[in-house]
PDB file of C-alpha atoms in Angstrom:
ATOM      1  CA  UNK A   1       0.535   2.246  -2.352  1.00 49.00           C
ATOM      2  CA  UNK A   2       3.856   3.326  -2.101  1.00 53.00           C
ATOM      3  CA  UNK A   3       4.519   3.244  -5.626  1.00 73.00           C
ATOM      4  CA  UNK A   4       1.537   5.445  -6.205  1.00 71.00           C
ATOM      5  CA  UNK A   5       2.761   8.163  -3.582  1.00 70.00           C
ATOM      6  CA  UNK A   6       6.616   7.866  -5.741  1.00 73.00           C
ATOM      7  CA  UNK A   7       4.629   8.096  -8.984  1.00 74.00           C
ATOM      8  CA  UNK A   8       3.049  11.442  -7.668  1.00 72.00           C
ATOM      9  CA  UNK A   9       6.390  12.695  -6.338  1.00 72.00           C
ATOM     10  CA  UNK A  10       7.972  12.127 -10.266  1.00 74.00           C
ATOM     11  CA  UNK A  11       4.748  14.308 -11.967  1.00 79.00           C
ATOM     12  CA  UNK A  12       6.259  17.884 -12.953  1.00 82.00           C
ATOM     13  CA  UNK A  13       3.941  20.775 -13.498  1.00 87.00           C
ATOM     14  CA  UNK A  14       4.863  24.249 -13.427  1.00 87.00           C
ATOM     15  CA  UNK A  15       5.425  26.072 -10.122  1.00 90.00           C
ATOM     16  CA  UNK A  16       2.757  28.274 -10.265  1.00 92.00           C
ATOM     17  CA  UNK A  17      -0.070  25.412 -10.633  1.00 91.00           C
ATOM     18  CA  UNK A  18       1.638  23.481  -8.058  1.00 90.00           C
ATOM     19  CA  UNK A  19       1.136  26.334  -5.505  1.00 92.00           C
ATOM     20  CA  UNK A  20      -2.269  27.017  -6.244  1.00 93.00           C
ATOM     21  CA  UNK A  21      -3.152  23.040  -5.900  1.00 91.00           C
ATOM     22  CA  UNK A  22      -1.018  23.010  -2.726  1.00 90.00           C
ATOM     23  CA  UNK A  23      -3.395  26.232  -1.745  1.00 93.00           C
ATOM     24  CA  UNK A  24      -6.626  24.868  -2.536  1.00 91.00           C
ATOM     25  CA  UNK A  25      -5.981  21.206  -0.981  1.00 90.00           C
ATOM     26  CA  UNK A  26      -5.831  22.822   2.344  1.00 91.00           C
ATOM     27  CA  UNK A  27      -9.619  23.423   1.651  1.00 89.00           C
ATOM     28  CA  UNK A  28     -10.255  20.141   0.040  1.00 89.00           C
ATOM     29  CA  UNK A  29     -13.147  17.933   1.154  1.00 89.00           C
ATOM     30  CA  UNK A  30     -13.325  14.576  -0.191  1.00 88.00           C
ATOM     31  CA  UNK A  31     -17.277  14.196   0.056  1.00 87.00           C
ATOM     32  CA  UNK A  32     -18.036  17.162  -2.034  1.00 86.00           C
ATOM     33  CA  UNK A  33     -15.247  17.864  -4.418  1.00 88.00           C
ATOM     34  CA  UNK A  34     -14.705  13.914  -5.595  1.00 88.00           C
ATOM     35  CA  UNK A  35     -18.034  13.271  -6.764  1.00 89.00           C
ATOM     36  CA  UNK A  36     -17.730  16.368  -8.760  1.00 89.00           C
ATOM     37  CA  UNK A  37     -14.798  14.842 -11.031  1.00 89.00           C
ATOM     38  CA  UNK A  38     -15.253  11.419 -10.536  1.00 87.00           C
ATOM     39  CA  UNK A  39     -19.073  10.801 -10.855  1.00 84.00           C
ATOM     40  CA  UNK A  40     -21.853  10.764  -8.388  1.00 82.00           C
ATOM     41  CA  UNK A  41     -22.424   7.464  -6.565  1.00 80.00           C
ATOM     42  CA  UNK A  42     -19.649   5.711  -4.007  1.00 84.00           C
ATOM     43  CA  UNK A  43     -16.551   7.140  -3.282  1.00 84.00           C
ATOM     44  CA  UNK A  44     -13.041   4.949  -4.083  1.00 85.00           C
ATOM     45  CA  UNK A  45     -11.301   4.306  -1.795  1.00 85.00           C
ATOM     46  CA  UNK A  46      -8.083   6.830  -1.615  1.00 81.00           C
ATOM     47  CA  UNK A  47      -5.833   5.001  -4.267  1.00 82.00           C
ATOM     48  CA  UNK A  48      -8.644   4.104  -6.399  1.00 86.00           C
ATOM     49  CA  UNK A  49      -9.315   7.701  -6.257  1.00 88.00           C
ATOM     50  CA  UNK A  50      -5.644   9.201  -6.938  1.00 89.00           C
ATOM     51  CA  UNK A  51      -5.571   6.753 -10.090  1.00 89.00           C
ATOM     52  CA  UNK A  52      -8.525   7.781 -12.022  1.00 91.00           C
ATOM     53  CA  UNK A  53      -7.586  11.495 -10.786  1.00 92.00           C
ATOM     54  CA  UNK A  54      -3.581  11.160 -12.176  1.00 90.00           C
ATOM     55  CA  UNK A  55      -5.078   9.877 -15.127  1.00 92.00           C
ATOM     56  CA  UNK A  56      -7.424  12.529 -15.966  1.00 93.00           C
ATOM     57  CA  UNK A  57      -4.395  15.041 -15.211  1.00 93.00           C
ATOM     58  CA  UNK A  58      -2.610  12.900 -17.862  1.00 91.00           C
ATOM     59  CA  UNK A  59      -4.909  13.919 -20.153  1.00 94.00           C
ATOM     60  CA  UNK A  60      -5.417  17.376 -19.176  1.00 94.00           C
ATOM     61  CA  UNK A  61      -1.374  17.928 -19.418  1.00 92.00           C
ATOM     62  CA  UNK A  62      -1.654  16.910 -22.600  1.00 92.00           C
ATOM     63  CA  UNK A  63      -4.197  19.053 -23.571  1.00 93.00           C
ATOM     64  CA  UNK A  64      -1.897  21.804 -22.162  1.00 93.00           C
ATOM     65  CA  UNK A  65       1.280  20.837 -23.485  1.00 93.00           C
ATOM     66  CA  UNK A  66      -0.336  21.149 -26.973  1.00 94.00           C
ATOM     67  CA  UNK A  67      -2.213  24.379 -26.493  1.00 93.00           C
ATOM     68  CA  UNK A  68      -5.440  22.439 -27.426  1.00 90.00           C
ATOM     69  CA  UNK A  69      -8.428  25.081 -26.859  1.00 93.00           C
ATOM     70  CA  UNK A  70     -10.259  23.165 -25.216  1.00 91.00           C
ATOM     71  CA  UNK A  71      -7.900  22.875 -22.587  1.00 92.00           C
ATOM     72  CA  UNK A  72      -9.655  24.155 -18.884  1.00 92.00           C
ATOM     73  CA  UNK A  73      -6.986  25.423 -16.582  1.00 92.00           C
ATOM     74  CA  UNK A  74      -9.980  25.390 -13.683  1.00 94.00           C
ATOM     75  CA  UNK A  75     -10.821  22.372 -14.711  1.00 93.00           C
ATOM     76  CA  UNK A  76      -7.089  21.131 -14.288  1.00 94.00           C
ATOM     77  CA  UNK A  77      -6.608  23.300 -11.258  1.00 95.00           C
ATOM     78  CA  UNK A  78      -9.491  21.259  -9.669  1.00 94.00           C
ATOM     79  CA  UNK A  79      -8.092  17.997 -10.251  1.00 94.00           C
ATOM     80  CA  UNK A  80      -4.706  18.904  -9.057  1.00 94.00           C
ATOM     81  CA  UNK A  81      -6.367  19.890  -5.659  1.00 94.00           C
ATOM     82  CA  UNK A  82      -8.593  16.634  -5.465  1.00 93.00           C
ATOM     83  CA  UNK A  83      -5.057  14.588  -6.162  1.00 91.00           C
ATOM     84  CA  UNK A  84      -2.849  16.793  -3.396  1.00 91.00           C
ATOM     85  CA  UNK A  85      -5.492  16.278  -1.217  1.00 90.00           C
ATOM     86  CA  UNK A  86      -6.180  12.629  -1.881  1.00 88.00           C
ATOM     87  CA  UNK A  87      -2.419  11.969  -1.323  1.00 86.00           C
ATOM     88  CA  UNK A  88      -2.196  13.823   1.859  1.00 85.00           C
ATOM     89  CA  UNK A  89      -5.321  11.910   3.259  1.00 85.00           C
ATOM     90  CA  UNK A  90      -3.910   8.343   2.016  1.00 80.00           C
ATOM     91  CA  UNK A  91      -0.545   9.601   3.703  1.00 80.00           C
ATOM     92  CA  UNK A  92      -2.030  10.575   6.507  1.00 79.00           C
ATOM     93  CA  UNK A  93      -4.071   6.974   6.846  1.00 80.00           C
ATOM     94  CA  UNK A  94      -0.633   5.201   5.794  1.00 74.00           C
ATOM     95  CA  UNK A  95       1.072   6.979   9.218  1.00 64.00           C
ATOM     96  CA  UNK A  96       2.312   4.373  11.863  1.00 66.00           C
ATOM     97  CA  UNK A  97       0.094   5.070  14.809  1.00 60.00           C
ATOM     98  CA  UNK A  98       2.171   6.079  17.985  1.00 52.00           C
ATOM     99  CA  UNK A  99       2.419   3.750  20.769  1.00 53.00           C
ATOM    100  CA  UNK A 100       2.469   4.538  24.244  1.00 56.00           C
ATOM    101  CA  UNK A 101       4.300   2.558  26.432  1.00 50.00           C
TER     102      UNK A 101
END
C-alpha cells in the first residue's frame, strides 16, 4: 500500500482543485459519498477504493486536459475528495499504534 500512497503523492493537479479537495475531504464520509461514485452494494476496502477512484480521475484529467465538453469539474471535484479522504483514512489505519510501557 505504500506504493499506492507514493503514486498519489506523484498526481499533479492544479492548486486551486487541490485546495478545494483538501476542503471538502475534511467533510468526507466514506458510507455515503463512495457508493455514490463507485456503485451501490459493498464498500472496498480502502485501497481497492483509492484504485478504482485514481482511475476514474485518470480519465476525468483527461477529459480536462483536452477541453472535452463533457468534462464535469463537480463531478471531478467529487472524486478528488473521495480519493483525499480515502488516503487519509488508509493512512490513518496504516499508523503504528502507540505502546505504553
Amino acid at each position: 500500500m505504500q506504493d499506492l500512497l507514493t503514486m498519489l503523492n506523484t498526481l499533479h493537479r492544479p492548486r486551486l482543485m487541490m485546495r478545494a479537495a483538501r476542503i471538502g475531504a475534511q467533510d468526507y464520509r466514506r458510507a455515503s459519498h463512495l457508493p455514490r461514485l463507485l456503485g451501490y452494494g459493498i464498500l472496498p476496502r480502502h485501497g481497492s477504493a483509492l484504485i478504482k477512484l485514481m482511475e476514474m480521475d485518470a480519465a476525468l484529467e483527461d477529459q480536462r486536459v483536452s477541453c472535452d465538453a463533457s468534462y464535469s469539474l463537480i463531478r471531478h471535484l467529487d472524486v478528488l475528495i473521495a480519493m483525499v479522504g480515502e488516503a487519509r483514512e488508509l493512512k490513518a489505519t496504516q499508523a503504528p499504534e502507540s505502546v505504553d510501557t
